[in-house]
Every structure is written in C-alpha cells, then in structure tokens.
CSV table of C-alpha atoms (C1' of nucleotides) in Angstrom, one decimal:
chain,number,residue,atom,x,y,z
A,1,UNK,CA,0.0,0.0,0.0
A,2,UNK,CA,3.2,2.0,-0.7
A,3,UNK,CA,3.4,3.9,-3.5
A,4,UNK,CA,2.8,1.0,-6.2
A,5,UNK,CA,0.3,2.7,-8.6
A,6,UNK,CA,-1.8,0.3,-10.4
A,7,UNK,CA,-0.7,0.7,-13.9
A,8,UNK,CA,-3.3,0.5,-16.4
A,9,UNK,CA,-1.7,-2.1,-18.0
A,10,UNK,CA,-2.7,-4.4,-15.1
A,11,UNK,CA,-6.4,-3.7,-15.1
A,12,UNK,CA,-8.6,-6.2,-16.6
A,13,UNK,CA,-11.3,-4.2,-17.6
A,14,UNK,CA,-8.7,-2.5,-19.9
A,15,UNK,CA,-7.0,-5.4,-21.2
A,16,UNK,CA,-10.1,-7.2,-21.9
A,17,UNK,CA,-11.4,-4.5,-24.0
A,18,UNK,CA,-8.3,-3.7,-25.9
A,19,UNK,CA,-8.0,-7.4,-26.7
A,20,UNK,CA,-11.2,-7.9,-27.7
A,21,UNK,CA,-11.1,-4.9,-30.2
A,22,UNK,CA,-7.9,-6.2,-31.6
A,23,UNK,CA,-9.8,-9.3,-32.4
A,24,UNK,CA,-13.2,-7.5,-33.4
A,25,UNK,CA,-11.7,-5.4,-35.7
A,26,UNK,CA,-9.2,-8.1,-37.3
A,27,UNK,CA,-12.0,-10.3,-38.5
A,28,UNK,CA,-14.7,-7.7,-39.2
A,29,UNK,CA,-12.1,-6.1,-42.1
A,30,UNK,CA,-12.0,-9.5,-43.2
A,31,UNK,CA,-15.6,-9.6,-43.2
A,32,UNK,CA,-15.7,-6.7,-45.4
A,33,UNK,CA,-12.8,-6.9,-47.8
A,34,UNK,CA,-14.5,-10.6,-48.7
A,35,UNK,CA,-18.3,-10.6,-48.8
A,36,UNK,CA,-18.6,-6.4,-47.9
A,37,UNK,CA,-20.7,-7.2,-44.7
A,38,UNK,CA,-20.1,-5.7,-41.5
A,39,UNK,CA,-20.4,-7.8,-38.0
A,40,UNK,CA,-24.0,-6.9,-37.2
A,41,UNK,CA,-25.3,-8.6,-40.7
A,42,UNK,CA,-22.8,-11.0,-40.3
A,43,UNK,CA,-24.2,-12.1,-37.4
A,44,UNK,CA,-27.7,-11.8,-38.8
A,45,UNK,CA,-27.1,-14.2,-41.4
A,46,UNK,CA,-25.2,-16.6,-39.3
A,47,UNK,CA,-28.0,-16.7,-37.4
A,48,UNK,CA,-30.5,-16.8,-40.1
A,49,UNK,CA,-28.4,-19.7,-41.9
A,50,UNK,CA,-28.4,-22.0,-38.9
A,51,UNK,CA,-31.7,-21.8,-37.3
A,52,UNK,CA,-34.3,-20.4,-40.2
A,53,UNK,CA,-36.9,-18.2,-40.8
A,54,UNK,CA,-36.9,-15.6,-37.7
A,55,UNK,CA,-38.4,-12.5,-36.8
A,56,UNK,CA,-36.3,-9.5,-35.8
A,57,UNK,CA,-37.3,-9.4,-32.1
A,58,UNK,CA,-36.0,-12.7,-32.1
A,59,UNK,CA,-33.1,-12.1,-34.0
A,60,UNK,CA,-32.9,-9.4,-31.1
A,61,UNK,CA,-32.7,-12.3,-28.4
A,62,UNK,CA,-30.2,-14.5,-30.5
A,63,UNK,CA,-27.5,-12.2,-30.9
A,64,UNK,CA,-27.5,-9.7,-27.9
A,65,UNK,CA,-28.2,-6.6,-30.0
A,66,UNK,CA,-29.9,-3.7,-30.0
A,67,UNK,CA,-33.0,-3.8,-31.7
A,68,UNK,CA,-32.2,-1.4,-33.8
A,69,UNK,CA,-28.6,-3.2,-35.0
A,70,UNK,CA,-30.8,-5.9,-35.9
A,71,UNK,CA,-33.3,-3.2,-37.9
A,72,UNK,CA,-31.0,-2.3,-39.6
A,73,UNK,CA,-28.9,-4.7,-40.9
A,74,UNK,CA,-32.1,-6.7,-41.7
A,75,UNK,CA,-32.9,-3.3,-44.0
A,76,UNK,CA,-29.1,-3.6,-46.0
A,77,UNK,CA,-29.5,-7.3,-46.8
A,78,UNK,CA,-32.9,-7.5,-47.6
A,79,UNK,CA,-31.9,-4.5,-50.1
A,80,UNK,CA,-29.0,-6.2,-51.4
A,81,UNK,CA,-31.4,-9.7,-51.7
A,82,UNK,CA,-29.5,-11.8,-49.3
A,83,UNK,CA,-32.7,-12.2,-47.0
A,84,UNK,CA,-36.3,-12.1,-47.7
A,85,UNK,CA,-39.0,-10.8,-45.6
A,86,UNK,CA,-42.1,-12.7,-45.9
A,87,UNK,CA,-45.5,-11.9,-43.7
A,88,UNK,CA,-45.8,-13.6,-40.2
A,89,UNK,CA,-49.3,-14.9,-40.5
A,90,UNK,CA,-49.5,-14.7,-36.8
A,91,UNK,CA,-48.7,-11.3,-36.1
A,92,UNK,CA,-48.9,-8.3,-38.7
A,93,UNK,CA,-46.5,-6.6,-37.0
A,94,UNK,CA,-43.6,-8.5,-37.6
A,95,UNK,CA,-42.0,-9.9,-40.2
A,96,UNK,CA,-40.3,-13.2,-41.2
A,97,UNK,CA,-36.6,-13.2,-42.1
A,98,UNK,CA,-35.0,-15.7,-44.0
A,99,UNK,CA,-32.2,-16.3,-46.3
A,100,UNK,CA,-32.7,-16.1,-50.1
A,101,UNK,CA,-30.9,-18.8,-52.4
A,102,UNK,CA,-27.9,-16.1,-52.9
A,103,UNK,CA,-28.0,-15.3,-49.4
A,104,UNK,CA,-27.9,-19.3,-48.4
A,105,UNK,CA,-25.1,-19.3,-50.7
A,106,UNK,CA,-22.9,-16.5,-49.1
A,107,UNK,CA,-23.8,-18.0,-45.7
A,108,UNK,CA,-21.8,-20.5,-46.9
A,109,UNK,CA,-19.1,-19.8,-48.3
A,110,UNK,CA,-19.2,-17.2,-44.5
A,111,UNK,CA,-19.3,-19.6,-41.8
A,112,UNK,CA,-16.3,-22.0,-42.9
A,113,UNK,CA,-14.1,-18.3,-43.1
A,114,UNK,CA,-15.6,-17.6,-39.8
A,115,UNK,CA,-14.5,-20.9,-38.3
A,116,UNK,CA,-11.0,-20.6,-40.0
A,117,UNK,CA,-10.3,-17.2,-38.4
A,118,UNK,CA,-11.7,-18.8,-35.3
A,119,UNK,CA,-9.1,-21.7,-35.6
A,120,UNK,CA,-6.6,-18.9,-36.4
A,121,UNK,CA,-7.1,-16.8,-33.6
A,122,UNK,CA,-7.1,-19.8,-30.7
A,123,UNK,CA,-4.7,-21.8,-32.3
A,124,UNK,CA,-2.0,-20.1,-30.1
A,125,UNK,CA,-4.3,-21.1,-27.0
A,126,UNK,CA,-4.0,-25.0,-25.8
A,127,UNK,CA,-7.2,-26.9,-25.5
A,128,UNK,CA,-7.9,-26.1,-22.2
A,129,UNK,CA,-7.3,-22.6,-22.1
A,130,UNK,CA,-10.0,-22.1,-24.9
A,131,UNK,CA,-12.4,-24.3,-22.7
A,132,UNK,CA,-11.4,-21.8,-19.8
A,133,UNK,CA,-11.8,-18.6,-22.0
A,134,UNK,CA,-15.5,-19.7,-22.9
A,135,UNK,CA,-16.2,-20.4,-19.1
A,136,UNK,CA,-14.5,-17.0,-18.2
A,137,UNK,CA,-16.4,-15.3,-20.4
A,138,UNK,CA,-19.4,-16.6,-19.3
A,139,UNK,CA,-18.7,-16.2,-15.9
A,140,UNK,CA,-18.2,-12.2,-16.6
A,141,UNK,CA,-20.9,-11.7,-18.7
A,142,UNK,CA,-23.4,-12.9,-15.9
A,143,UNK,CA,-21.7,-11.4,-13.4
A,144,UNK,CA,-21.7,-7.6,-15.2
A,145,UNK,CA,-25.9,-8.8,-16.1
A,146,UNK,CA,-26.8,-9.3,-12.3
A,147,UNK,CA,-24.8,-6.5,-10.9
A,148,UNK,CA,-27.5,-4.1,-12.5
A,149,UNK,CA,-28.2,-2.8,-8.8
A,150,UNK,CA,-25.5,-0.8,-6.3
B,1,UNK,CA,-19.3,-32.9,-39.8
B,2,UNK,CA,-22.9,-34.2,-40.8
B,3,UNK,CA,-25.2,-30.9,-39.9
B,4,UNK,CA,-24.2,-29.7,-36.6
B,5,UNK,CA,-24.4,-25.5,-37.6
B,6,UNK,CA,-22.0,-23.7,-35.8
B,7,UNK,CA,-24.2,-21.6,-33.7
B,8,UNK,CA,-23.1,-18.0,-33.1
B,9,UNK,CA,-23.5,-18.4,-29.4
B,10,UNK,CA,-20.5,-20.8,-29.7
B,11,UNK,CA,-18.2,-18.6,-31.5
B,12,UNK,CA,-15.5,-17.1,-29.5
B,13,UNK,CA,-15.4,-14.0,-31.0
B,14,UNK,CA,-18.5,-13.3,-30.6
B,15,UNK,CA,-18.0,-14.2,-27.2
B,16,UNK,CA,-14.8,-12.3,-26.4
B,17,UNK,CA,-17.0,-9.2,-28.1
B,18,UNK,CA,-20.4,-9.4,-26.2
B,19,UNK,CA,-18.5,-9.9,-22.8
B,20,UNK,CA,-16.1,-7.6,-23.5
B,21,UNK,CA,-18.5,-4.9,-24.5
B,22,UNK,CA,-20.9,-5.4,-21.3
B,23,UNK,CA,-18.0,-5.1,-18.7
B,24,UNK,CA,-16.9,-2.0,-20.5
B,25,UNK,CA,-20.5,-0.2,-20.8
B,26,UNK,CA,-21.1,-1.1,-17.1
B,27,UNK,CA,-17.8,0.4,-16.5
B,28,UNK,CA,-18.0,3.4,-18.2
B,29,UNK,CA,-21.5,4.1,-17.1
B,30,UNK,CA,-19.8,4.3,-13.6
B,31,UNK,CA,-17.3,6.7,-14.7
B,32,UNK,CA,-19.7,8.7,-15.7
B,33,UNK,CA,-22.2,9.1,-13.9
B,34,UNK,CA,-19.4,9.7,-10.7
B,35,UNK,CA,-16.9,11.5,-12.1
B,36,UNK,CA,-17.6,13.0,-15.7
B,37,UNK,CA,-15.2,11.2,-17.4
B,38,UNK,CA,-15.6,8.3,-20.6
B,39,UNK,CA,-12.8,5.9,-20.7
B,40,UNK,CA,-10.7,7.9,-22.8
B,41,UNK,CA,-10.1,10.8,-20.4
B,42,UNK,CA,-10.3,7.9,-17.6
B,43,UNK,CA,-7.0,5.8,-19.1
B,44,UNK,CA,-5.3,9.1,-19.7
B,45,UNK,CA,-5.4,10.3,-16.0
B,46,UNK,CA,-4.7,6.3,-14.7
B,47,UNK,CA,-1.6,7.1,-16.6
B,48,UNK,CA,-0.9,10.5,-16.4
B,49,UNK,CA,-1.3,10.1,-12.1
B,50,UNK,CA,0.8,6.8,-12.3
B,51,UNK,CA,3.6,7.8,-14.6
B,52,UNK,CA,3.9,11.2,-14.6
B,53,UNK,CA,3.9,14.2,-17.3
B,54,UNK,CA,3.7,12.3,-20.8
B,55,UNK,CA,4.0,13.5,-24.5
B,56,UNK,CA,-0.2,13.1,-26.6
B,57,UNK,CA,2.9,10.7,-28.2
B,58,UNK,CA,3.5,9.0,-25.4
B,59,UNK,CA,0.1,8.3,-23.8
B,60,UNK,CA,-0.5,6.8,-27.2
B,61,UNK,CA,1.8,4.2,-26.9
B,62,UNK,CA,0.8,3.5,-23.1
B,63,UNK,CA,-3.0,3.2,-23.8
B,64,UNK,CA,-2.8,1.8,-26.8
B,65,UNK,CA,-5.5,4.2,-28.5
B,66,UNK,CA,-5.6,6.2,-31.7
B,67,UNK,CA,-4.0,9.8,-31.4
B,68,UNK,CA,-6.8,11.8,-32.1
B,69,UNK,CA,-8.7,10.0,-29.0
B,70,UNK,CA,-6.0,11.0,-26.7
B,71,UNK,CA,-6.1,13.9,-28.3
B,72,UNK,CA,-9.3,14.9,-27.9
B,73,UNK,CA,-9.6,13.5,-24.0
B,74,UNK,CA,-6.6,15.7,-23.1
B,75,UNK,CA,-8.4,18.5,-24.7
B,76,UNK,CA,-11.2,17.6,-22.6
B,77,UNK,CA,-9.7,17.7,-19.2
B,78,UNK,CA,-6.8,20.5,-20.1
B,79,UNK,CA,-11.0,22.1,-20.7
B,80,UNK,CA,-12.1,21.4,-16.9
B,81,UNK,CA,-8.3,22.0,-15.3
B,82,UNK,CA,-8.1,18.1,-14.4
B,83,UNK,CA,-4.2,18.3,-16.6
B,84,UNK,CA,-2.2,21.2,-17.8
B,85,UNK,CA,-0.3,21.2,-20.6
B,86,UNK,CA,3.6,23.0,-20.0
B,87,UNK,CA,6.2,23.3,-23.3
B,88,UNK,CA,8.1,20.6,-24.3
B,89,UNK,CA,11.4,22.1,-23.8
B,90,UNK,CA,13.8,19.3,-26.0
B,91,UNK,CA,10.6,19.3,-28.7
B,92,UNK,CA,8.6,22.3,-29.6
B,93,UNK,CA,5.6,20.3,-31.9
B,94,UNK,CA,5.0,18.6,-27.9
B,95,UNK,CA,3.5,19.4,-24.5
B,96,UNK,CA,4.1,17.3,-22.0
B,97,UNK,CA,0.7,17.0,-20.0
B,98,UNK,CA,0.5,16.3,-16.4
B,99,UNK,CA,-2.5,16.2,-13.8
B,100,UNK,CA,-3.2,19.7,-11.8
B,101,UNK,CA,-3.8,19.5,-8.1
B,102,UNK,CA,-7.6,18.9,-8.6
B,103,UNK,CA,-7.0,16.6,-11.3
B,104,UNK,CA,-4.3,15.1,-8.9
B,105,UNK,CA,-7.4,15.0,-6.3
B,106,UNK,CA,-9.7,13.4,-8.4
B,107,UNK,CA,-7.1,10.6,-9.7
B,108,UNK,CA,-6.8,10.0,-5.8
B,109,UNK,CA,-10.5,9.2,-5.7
B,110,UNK,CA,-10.7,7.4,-8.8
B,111,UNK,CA,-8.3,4.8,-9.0
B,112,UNK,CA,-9.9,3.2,-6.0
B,113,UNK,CA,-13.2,3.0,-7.8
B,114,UNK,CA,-11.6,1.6,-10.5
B,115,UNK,CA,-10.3,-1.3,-8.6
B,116,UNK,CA,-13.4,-1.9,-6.5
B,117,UNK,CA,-15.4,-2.0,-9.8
B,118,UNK,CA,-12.4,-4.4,-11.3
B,119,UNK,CA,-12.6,-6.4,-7.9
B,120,UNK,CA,-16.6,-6.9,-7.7
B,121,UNK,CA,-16.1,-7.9,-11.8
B,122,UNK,CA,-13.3,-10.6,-11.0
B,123,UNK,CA,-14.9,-12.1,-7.5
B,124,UNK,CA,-17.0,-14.2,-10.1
B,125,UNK,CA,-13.8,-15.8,-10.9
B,126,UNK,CA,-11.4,-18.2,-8.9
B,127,UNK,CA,-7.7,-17.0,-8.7
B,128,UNK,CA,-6.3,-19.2,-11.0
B,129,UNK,CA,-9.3,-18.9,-13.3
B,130,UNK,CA,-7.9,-14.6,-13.0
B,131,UNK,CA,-4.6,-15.6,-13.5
B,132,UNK,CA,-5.3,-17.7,-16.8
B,133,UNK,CA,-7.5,-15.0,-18.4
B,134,UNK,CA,-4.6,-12.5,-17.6
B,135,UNK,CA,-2.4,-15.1,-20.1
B,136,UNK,CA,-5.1,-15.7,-22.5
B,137,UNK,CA,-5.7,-12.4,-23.5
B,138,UNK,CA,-2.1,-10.9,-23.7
B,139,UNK,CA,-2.1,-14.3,-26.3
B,140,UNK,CA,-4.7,-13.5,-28.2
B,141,UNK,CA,-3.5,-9.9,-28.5
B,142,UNK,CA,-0.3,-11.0,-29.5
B,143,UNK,CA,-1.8,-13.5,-31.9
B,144,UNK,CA,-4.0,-10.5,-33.8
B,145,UNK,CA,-0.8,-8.3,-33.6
B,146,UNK,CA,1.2,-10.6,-35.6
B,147,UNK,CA,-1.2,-12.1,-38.4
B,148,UNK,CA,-1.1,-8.4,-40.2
B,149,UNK,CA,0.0,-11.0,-43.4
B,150,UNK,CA,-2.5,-13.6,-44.8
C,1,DT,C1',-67.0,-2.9,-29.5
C,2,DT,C1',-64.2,0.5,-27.3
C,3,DG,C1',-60.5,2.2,-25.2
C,4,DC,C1',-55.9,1.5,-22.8
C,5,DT,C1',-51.7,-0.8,-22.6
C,6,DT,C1',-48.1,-3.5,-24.5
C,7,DC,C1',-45.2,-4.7,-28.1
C,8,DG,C1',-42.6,-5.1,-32.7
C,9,DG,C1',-40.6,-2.2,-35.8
C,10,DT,C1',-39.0,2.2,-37.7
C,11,DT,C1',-37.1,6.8,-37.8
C,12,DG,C1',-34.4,10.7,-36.2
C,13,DC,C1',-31.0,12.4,-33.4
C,14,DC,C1',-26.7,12.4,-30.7
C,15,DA,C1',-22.3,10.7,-28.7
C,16,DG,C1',-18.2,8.3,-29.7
C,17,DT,C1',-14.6,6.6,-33.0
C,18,DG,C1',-11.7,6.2,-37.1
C,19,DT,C1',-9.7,8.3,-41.3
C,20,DA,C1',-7.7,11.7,-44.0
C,21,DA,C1',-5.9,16.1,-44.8
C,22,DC,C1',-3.4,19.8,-42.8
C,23,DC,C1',0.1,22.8,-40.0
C,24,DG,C1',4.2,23.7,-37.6
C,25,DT,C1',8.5,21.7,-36.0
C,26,DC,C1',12.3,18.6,-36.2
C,27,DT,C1',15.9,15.8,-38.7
C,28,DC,C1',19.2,14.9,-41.9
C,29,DG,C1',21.6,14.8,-46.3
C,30,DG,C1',23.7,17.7,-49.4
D,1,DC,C1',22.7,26.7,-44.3
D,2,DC,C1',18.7,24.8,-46.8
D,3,DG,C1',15.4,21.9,-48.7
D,4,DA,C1',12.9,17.3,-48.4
D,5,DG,C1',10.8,14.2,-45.8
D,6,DA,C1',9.3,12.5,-41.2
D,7,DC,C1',6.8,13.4,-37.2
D,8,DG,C1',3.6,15.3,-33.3
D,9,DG,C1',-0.5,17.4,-33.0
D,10,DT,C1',-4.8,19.4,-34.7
D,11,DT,C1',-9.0,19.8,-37.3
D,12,DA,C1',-12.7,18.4,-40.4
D,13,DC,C1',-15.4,14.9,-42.1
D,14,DA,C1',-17.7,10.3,-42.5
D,15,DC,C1',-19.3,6.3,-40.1
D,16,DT,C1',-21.0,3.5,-36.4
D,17,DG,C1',-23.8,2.4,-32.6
D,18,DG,C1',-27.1,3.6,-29.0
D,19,DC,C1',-31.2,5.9,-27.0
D,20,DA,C1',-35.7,8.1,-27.3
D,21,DA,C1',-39.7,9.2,-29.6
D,22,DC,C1',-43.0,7.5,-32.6
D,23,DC,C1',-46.3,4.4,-35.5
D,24,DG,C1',-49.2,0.7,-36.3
D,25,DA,C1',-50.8,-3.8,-34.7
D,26,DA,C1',-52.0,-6.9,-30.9
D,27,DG,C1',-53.9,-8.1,-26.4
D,28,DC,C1',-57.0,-7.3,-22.9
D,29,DA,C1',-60.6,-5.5,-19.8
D,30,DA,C1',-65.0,-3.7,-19.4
DNA sequence: TTGCTTCGGTTGCCAGTGTAACCGTCTCGG
DNA sequence: CCGAGACGGTTACACTGGCAACCGAAGCAA
C-alpha cells in the first residue's frame, strides 16, 4: 500500500477491451474486404443460416443486440437480396426473415471463413485454455448482467 | 461434420465481443455518472497520475488508443483543469501534460473506484481462473498483432 | 365494440470513434 | 545553411452504434 500505482496495463477491464477490439476489428475487415458485410449482418445471417426463418425481435434475443442493429442490418440485406422478408401470419407486426438462395449461398461460403479465423485466432491457446476462456467469459458476462443494482 | 451448424452463441469472437463490450459499458457508465469522465479521459489520467507528465505521443503508446482519442480526452480535461499542458522544452511540436492539483485529487478518488469495480467484476472468478484470463488475453493480442499477413 | 396498454418495428438524433488532410517543427543529407 | 521528408499534433469529415420518440398492430378488460 506503498506507493505501487496500479498501472493501467494491469487492469482487466482494460485489457479485456483492448483485446477484444484487436480481435473484433481483425476479422470484421475480413468480413468486409471478402463478402462487404459488417459484423452486425454478419451475425444476422449466421444466425438466419443456422436456425431459419426468424423475426427481428427474435433475432434481437439471439445475438444480444440492439433492436435497432438488428433493424438495420435486416434493411441492408434484404436491399442487397441476401434475406427475404415474408408476412408472419400470426402477427402483422412482424415480419419473417430468411435467407434467399444467394443469401444461403454467401452463408456458406461465411461460416467455414468464420470458423478458419476462429481456428486462427485460438490456435495459439491450448485446449484447455479455450475451454477456460469460454467459461471465463461466461462467468463475466453474468456477473456484469446481475450486478444491474448498487 | 454431418449438420451440426456452428451456432453463433458458440463462436468465440463473438463471445470475447459481447462480454467484453458489457463489462466496459457497465464500467464506463460508472465513470460517468461519478466523475464525468468516458474511458478515454479515464485511461489518460490512470496514466498521467501513475507515470507522470507524458507526451499526446507517449500516452498513445501506453493506452494503446488512436492519437486523435488521446487527443481529444486531453483536450477535454486541459478544458475542466483536471491536466495542464507546460512546453516541451527538447521538442517544440510537444507538451508534456501532467494532472493539476484537482485533477491530482480526483485521480486519488478514482483509481480506488476503478479497482473496487475491477474487484466486484473478477470475484466471479477463482484465482487461478484470474490468472489464466490475464495469459489468455495478452495471447490473443499477440496472436491478432502478428497475423497483419494472410 | 371500445379504449388503454403492451409490443414489434422504424425513424431521427446524438455521442463516440476512425480516417484523412493539414500545420508547424524537427531531422538529416547535401 | 537549406530543402525534403518525417513526425507530433490538430482539425474536419464520415461512419457506427445507442437511445428516445414515434407508429401501427395486438392483447385485454369492461
């Protein structure tokens, strides 16, 4: 309780984010320079691609973002005919989402990149630090959810 | 390999990025709301109050953020008297920056804050589990840094 | 049916961030 | 010296992401 300063360096809030950028931004130019997607439609088609036909609101729920993200990046590949909105006969308010034939086709040739930069990325990390890292995560991420009080 | 999607939720990226993201909003909202600060002007008092008066140069390299950010957060507090800016005597395009008395004060009451909030974040975690994310993430780092090729 | 509330979706606005161009200073070869 | 290029810092601009207000449809109570 000297005088030893906690450097920034050692706080894991910072570290955390700057790593986690480093990695965002990494494979979202890949993302882009390839199929000219950014990571919100990204994740909307990987979504889309594995599970089906969806409505935003649940697209909402599936990939933690703001409704609005979702909105929105529903709006550039529906314009760009990768998804298809189709009437939700049980609710008019909604729509349902779902990949065209092009967009079933980008999807992919997406996911196997996505899983090769995966690969890429953990390869330095030995089994069980990647099975620790998704456990950590998880860990924080409820932890920072529940602590909505104080 | 038969037709087990990869769902999104198991993606690590997506992980590191949804976890990441929460701790840091929860975080900054903190900040905030306390003090006044985002995390820009918050790293660059952590390090100004720990290391001393810096070059915009040199807080770049210690916070790892783009120049104009540190640029604009020193702007920012030099604004509310938290650091003053005094000539660079060996480098006239420079100012080394350093906290004021109040900004002194106010680094005094933040850095605490910032390790309760870092403390309550990591109590969710076992030591060792601390100690491996600590490794994990200075890999992954290191692994982004160095595949600039490919 | 009518009226109120909730909900999905959309739009507009604002803060935060990155990029690119620019200015003044330094460095170094000639 | 001096001129070209590098560099620290600054400004202007475009883009992204989030919040808040809004709209139309659904659910529900009376």
């Amino acid at each position: 309780m000297t005088k030893v300063q906690p450097r920034l360096a050692e706080f894991m809030p910072y570290r955390l984010s700057v790593a986690s950028n480093a990695v965002s931004n990494r494979i979202a130019a890949d993302y882009k320079a390839r199929f000219g997607v950014n990571v919100p439609e990204w994740r909307v088609m990987a979504v889309l691609g594995d599970v089906g036909a969806l409505t935003q609101r649940q697209l909402v729920g599936a990939t933690f973002m703001d409704k609005v993200a979702v909105n929105r990046a529903c709006k550039v590949l529906a314009d760009r005919g990768l998804v298809a909105r189709s009437p939700n006969d049980s609710d008019g308010r909604s729509h349902l989402l779902e990949l065209t034939d092009s967009g079933r086709e980008m999807h992919g040739q997406i996911m196997p990149l996505a899983l090769r930069l995966e690969a890429q990325l953990l390869e330095c990390l030995t089994a069980a630090e990647q099975r620790s890292l998704r456990k950590i995560l998880d860990k924080l991420f409820a932890q920072v959810r529940d602590s909505d009080r104080d």
